[in-house]
Short mmCIF file of C-alpha atoms and ligand atoms in Angstrom, two decimals:
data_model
loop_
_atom_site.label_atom_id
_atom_site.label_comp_id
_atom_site.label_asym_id
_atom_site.label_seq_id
_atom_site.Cartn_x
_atom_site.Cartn_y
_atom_site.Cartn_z
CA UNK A 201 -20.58 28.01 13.76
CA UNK A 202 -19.11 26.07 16.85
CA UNK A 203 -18.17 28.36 20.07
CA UNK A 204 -14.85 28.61 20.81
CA UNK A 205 -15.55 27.06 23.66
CA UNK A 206 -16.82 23.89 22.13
CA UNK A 207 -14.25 23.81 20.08
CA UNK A 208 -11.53 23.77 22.33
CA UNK A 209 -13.63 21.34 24.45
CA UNK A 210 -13.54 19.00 21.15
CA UNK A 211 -10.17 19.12 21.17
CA UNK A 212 -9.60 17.81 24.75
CA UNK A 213 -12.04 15.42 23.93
CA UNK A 214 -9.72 14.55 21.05
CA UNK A 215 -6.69 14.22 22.93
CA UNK A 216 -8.45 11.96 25.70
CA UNK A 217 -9.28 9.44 22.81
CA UNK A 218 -5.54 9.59 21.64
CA UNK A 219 -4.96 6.03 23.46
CA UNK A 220 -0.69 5.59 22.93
CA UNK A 221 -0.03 2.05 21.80
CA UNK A 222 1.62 -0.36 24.59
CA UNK A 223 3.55 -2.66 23.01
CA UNK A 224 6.46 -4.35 24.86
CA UNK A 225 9.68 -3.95 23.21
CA UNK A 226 11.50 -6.86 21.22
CA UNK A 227 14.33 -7.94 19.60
CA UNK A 228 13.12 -6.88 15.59
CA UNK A 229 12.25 -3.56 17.01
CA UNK A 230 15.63 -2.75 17.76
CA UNK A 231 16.90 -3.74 14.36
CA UNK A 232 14.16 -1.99 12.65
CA UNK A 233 14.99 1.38 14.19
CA UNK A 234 16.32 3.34 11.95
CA UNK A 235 15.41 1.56 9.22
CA UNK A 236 13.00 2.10 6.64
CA UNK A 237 9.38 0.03 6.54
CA UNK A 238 7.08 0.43 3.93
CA UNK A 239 3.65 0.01 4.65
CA UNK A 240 0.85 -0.70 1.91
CA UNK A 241 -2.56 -0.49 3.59
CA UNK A 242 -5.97 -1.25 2.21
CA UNK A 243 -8.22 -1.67 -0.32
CA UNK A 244 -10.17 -3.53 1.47
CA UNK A 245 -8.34 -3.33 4.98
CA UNK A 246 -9.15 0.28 4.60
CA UNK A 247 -12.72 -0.20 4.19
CA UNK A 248 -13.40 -2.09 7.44
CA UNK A 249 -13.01 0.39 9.98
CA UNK A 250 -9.79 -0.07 11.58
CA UNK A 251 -7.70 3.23 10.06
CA UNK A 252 -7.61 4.23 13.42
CA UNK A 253 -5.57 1.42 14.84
CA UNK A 254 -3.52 1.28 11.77
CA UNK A 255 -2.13 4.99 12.26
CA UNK A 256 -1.61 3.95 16.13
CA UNK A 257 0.45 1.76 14.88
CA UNK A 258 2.68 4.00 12.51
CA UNK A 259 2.91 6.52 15.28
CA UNK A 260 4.14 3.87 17.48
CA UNK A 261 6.54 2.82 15.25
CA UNK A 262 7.81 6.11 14.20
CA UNK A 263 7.54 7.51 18.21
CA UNK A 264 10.37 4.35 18.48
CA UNK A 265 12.47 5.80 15.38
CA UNK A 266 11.31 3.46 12.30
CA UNK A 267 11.13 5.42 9.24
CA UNK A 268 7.72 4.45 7.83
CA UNK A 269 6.40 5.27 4.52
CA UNK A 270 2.55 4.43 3.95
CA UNK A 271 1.11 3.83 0.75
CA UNK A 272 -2.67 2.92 -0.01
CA UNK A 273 -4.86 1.57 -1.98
CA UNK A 274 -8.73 2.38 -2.45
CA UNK A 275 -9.81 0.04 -5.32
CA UNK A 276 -13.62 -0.53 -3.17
CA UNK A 277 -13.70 3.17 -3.21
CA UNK A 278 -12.66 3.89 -6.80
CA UNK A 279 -15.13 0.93 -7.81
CA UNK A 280 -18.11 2.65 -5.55
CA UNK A 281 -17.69 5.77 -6.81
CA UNK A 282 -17.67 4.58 -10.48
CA UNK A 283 -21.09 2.62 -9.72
CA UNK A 284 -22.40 5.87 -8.62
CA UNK A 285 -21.76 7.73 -11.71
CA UNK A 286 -23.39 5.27 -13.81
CA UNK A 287 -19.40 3.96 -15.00
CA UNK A 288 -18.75 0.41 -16.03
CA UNK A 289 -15.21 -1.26 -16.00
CA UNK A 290 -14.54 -2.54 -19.14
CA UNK A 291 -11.91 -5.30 -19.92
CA UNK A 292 -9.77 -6.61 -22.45
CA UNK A 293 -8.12 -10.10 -22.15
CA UNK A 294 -9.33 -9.67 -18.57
CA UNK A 295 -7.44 -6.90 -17.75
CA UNK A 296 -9.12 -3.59 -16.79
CA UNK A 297 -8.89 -0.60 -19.19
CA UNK A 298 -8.63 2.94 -17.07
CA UNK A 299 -10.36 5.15 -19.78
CA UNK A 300 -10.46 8.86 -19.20
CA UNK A 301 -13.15 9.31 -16.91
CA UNK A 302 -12.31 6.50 -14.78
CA UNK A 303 -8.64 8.15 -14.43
CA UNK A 304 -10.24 11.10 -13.21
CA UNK A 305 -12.28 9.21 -10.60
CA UNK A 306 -9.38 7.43 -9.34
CA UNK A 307 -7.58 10.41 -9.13
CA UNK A 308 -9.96 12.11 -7.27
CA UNK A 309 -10.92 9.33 -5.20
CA UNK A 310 -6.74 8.49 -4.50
CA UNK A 311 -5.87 11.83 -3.92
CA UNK A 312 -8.50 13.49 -2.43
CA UNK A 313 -10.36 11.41 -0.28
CA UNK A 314 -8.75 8.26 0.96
CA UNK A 315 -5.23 10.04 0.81
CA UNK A 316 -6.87 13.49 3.13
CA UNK A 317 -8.33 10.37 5.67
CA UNK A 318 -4.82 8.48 6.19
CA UNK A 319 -3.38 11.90 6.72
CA UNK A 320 -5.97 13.15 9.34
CA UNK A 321 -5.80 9.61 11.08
CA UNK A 322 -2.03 9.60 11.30
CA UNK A 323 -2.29 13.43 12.75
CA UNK A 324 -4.90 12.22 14.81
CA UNK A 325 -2.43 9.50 16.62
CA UNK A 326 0.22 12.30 16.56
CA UNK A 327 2.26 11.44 13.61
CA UNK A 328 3.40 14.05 11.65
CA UNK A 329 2.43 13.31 7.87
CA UNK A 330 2.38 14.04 4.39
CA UNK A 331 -0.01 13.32 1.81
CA UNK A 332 1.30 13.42 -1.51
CA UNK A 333 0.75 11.72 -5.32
CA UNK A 334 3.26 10.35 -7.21
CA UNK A 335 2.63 13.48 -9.44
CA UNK A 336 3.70 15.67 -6.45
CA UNK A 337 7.84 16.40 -7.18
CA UNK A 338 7.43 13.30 -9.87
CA UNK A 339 7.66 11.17 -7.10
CA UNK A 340 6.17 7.98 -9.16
CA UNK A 341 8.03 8.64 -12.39
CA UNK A 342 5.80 6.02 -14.64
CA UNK A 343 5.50 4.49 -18.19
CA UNK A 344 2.32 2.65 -19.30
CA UNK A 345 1.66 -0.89 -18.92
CA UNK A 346 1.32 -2.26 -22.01
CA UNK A 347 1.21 -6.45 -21.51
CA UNK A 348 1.68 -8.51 -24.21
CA UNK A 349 -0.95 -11.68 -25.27
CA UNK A 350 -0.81 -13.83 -28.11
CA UNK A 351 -3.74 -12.69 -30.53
CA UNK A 352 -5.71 -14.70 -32.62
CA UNK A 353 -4.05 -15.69 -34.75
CA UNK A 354 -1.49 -16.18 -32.12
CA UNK A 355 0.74 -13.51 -33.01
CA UNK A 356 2.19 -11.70 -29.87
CA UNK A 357 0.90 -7.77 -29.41
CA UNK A 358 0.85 -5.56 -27.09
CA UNK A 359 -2.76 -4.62 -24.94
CA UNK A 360 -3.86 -0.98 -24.86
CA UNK A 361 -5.19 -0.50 -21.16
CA UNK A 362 -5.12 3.33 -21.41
CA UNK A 363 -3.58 5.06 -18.19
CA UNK A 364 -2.75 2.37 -16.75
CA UNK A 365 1.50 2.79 -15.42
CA UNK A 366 4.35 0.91 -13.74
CA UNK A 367 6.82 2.64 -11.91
CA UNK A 368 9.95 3.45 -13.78
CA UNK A 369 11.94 5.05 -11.07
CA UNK A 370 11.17 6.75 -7.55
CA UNK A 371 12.12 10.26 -6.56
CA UNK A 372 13.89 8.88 -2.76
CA UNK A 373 14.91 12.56 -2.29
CA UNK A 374 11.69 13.67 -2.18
CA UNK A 375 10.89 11.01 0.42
CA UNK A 376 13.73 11.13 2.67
CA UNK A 377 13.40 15.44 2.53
CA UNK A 378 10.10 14.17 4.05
CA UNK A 379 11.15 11.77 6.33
CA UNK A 380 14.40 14.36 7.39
CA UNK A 381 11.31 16.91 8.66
CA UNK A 382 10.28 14.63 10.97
CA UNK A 383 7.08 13.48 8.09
CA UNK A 384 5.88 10.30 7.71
CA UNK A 385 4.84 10.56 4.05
CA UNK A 386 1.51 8.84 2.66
CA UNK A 387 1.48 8.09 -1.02
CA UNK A 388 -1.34 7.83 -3.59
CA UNK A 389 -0.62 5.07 -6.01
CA UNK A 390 -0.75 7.30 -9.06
CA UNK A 391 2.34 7.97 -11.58
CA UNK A 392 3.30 10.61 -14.03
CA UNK A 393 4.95 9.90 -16.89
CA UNK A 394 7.84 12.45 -18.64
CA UNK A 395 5.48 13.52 -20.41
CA UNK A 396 3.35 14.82 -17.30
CA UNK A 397 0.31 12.39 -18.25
CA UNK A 398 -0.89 11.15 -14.71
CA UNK A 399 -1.62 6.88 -15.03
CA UNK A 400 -3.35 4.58 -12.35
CA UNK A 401 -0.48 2.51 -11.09
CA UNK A 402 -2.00 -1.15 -8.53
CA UNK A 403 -0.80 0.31 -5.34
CA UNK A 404 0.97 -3.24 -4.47
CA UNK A 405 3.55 -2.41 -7.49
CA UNK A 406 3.77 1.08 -5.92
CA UNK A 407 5.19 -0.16 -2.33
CA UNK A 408 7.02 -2.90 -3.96
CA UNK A 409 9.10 -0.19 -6.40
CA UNK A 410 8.98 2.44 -3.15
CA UNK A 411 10.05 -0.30 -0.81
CA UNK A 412 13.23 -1.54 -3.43
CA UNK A 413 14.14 2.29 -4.19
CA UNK A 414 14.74 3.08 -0.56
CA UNK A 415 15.67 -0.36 0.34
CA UNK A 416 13.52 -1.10 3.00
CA UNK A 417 13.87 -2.84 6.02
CA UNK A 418 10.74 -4.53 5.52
CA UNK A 419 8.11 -4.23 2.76
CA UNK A 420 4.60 -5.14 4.84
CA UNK A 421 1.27 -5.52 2.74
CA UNK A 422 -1.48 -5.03 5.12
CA UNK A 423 -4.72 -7.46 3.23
CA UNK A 424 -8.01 -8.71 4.04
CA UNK A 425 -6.23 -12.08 4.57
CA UNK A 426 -4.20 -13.99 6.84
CA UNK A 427 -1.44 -14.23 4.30
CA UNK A 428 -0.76 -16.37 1.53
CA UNK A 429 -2.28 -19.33 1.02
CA UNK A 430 -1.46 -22.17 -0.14
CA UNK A 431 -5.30 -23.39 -0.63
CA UNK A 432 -7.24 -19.91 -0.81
CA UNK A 433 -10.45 -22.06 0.42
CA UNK A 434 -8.79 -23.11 3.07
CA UNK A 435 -7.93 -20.58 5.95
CA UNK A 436 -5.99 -22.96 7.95
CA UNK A 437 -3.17 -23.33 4.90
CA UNK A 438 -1.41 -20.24 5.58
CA UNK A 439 2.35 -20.31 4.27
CA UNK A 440 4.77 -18.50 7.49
CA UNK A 441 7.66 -18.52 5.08
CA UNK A 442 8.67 -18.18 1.38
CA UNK A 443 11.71 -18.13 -0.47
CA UNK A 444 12.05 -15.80 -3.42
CA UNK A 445 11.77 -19.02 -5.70
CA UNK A 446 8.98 -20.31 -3.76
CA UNK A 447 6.77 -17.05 -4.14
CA UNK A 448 7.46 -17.31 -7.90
CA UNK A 449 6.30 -20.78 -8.20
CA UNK A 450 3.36 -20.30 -6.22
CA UNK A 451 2.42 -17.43 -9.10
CA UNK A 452 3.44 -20.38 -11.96
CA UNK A 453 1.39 -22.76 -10.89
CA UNK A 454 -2.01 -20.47 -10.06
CA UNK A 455 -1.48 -21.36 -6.29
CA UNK A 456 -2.23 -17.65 -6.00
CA UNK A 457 -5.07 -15.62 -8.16
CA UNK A 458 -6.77 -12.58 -8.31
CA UNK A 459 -5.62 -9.67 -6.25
CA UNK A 460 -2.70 -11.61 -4.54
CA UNK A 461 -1.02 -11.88 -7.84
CA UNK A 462 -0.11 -8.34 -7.91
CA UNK A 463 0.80 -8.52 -4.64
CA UNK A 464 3.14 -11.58 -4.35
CA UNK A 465 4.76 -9.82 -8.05
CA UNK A 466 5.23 -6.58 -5.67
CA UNK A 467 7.12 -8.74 -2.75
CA UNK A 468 9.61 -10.21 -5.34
CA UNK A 469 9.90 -6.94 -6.92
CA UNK A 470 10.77 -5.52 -4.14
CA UNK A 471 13.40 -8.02 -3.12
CA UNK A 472 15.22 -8.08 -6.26
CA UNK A 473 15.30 -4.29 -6.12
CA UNK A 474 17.29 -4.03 -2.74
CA UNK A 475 14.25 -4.64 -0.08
CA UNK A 476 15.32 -7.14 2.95
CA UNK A 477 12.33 -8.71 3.30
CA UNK A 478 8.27 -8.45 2.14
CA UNK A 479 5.53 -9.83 4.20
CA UNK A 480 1.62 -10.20 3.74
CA UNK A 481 -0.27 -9.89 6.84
CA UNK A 482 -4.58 -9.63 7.73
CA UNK A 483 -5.00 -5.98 8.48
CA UNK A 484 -8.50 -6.34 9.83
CA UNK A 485 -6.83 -7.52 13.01
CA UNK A 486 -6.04 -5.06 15.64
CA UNK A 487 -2.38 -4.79 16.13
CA UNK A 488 -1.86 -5.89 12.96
CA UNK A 489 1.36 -4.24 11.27
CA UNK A 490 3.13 -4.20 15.04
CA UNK A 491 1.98 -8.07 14.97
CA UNK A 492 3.28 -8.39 11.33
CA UNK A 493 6.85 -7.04 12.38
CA UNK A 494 7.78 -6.83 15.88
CA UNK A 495 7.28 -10.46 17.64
CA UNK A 496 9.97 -12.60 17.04
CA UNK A 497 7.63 -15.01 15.40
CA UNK A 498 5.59 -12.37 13.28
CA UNK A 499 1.99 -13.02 11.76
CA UNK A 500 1.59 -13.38 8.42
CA UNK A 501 3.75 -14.66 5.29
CA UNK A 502 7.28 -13.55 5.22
CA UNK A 503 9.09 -13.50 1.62
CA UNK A 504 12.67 -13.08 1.45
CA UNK A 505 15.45 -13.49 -1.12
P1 ADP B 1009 -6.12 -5.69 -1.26
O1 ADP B 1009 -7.32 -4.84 -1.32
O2 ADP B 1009 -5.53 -5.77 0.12
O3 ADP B 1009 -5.10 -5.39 -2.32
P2 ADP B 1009 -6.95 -7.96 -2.87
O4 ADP B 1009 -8.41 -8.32 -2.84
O5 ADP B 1009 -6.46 -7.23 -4.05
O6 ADP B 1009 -6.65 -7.18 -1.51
O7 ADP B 1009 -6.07 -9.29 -2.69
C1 ADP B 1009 -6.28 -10.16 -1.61
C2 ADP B 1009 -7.19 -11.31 -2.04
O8 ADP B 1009 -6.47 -12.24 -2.85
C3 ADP B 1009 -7.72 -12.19 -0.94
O9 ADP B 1009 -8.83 -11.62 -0.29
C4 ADP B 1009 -8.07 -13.49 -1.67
O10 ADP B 1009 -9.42 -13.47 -2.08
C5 ADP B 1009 -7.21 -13.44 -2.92
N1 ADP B 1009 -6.31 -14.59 -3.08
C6 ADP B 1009 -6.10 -15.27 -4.22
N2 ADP B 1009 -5.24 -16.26 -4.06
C7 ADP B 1009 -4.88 -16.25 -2.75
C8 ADP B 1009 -4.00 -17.08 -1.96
N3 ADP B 1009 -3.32 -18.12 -2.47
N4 ADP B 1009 -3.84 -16.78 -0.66
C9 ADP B 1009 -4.52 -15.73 -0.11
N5 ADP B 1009 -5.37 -14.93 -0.80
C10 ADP B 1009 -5.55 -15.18 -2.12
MG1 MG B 1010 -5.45 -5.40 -4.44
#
């Protein structure tokens, strides 16, 4: 058991680290404050190291009177803590199945870990925050995703992918309660349905639907990419600027794959849902949701309608 007087020596060695953000004010700031910004941060951001600069950033933001609303990811984590239980994915048409046991995972995983360390980093950089689940005050009202595919015999039915949600509609109350305490609220991409079964829901769809519900300012996705690309081998191809139709045509023609699928759906979602804009941004790079919204030529990929 730690003295007291280590303790409170801990503390002060706390606050000494607590290094506020300089950032010199610009144009966007000033029509951001106010406004709501939701923030989507990791998987794989999240599992580089920089948390710590991220929730600088929040605090700044929120210190300078954005409303911010974080939501996360942890798909490395869920995937690494499956692995160590001896779990494997299964698929079906290539889309994952979340069985039983790997709902419980990712809600323990969600909700208790990486949730609890977004929380402690944004106290850390003194912004006040929440942690809850779309389960907490059916936040993430949800019904389950159930895509269809031609069989084969090529008759069109629908996949079983067990828990596995979209969001239906989004408790704002809940949020802006939150957000009226002074609370910056962090959200764990899981749903509940009416019928008070919890499903995994991608955490891009989750800020897309959040960011639409409240509509947002700006929709950021914080990735472990420049942006969007228009050659993903090519690093140097990044797109500034896209057009709703643009965005869409990029998912048409396979321009974008994998991971960024989900996440260019979420932008549009969130567009045609009430959002201003969406934007894609690296969040491996220090700075990098200030640098994704504040200069007057941001970093990143900017979709609007
Ligand atoms: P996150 O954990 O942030 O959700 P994902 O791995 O799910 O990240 O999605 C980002 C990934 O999408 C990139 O690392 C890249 O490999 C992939 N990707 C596919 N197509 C593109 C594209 N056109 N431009 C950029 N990234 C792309
Ligand atoms: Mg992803």
């Amino acid at each position: 058991m730690a003295s007291v007087k280590t303790r409170v020596r801990t503390i002060e060695k706390l606050k000494a680290l607590q290094v506020e953000v300089e950032y010199p004010p610009t144009a966007r700031l000033k029509l951001l404050q106010g406004e709501t910004v939701v923030v989507k941060y990791g998987g794989h951001a999240l599992t580089n190291g920089g948390l710590a600069g991220f929730a600088a950033d929040v605090a700044y933001l929120v210190r300078a009177g954005v409303r911010v609303v974080v939501v996360h990811g942890g798909g490395p984590e869920i995937s690494e803590a499956m692995e160590a239980e001896g779990i494997e994915p299964t698929f079906v048409h290539g889309h994952r199945v979340t069985d039983e046991a790997t709902l419980k995972i990712a809600e323990r995983v969600l909700s208790g870990r990486v949730n609890r360390d977004v929380v402690t980093a944004l106290e850390k950089a003194g912004c006040k925050a929440v942690g809850i689940s779309g389960r907490d005050g059916s936040l993430l009202r949800a019904r389950y995703r159930k895509p269809k595919v031609k069989d084969a015999a090529g008759r069109e039915v629908a996949l079983d992918l067990g828990f596995v949600g979209d969001v239906d509609r989004v408790n704002t109350r809940l949020l802006q309660l939150l957000q009226g305490g002074g609370y910056t609220p962090v959200i764990a991409p899981i749903g509940v349905t009416s019928s008070g079964q919890s499903l995994n829901i991608n955490a891009d769809a989750v800020a897309g639907a959040v960011a639409g519900a409240v509509k947002a300012a700006s929709c950021v996705f914080l990735t472990d990419v420049a942006g969007v690309l228009k050659d993903k081998t090519d690093p140097d191809s990044l797109v500034r600027a896209l057009r709703y139709r643009e965005a869409e045509a990029l998912i048409t023609a396979g321009a974008v794959t994998g991971g960024m699928v989900p996440k260019t759906q979420a932008c549009l979602d969130a567009l045609a849902s009430g959002a201003r804009e969406a934007r894609i941004a690296d969040g491996r790079e220090s700075r990098a949701l200030l640098n994704a919204l504040l200069p007057a030529e941001p970093q990143g990929t900017a979709v609007t309608p």
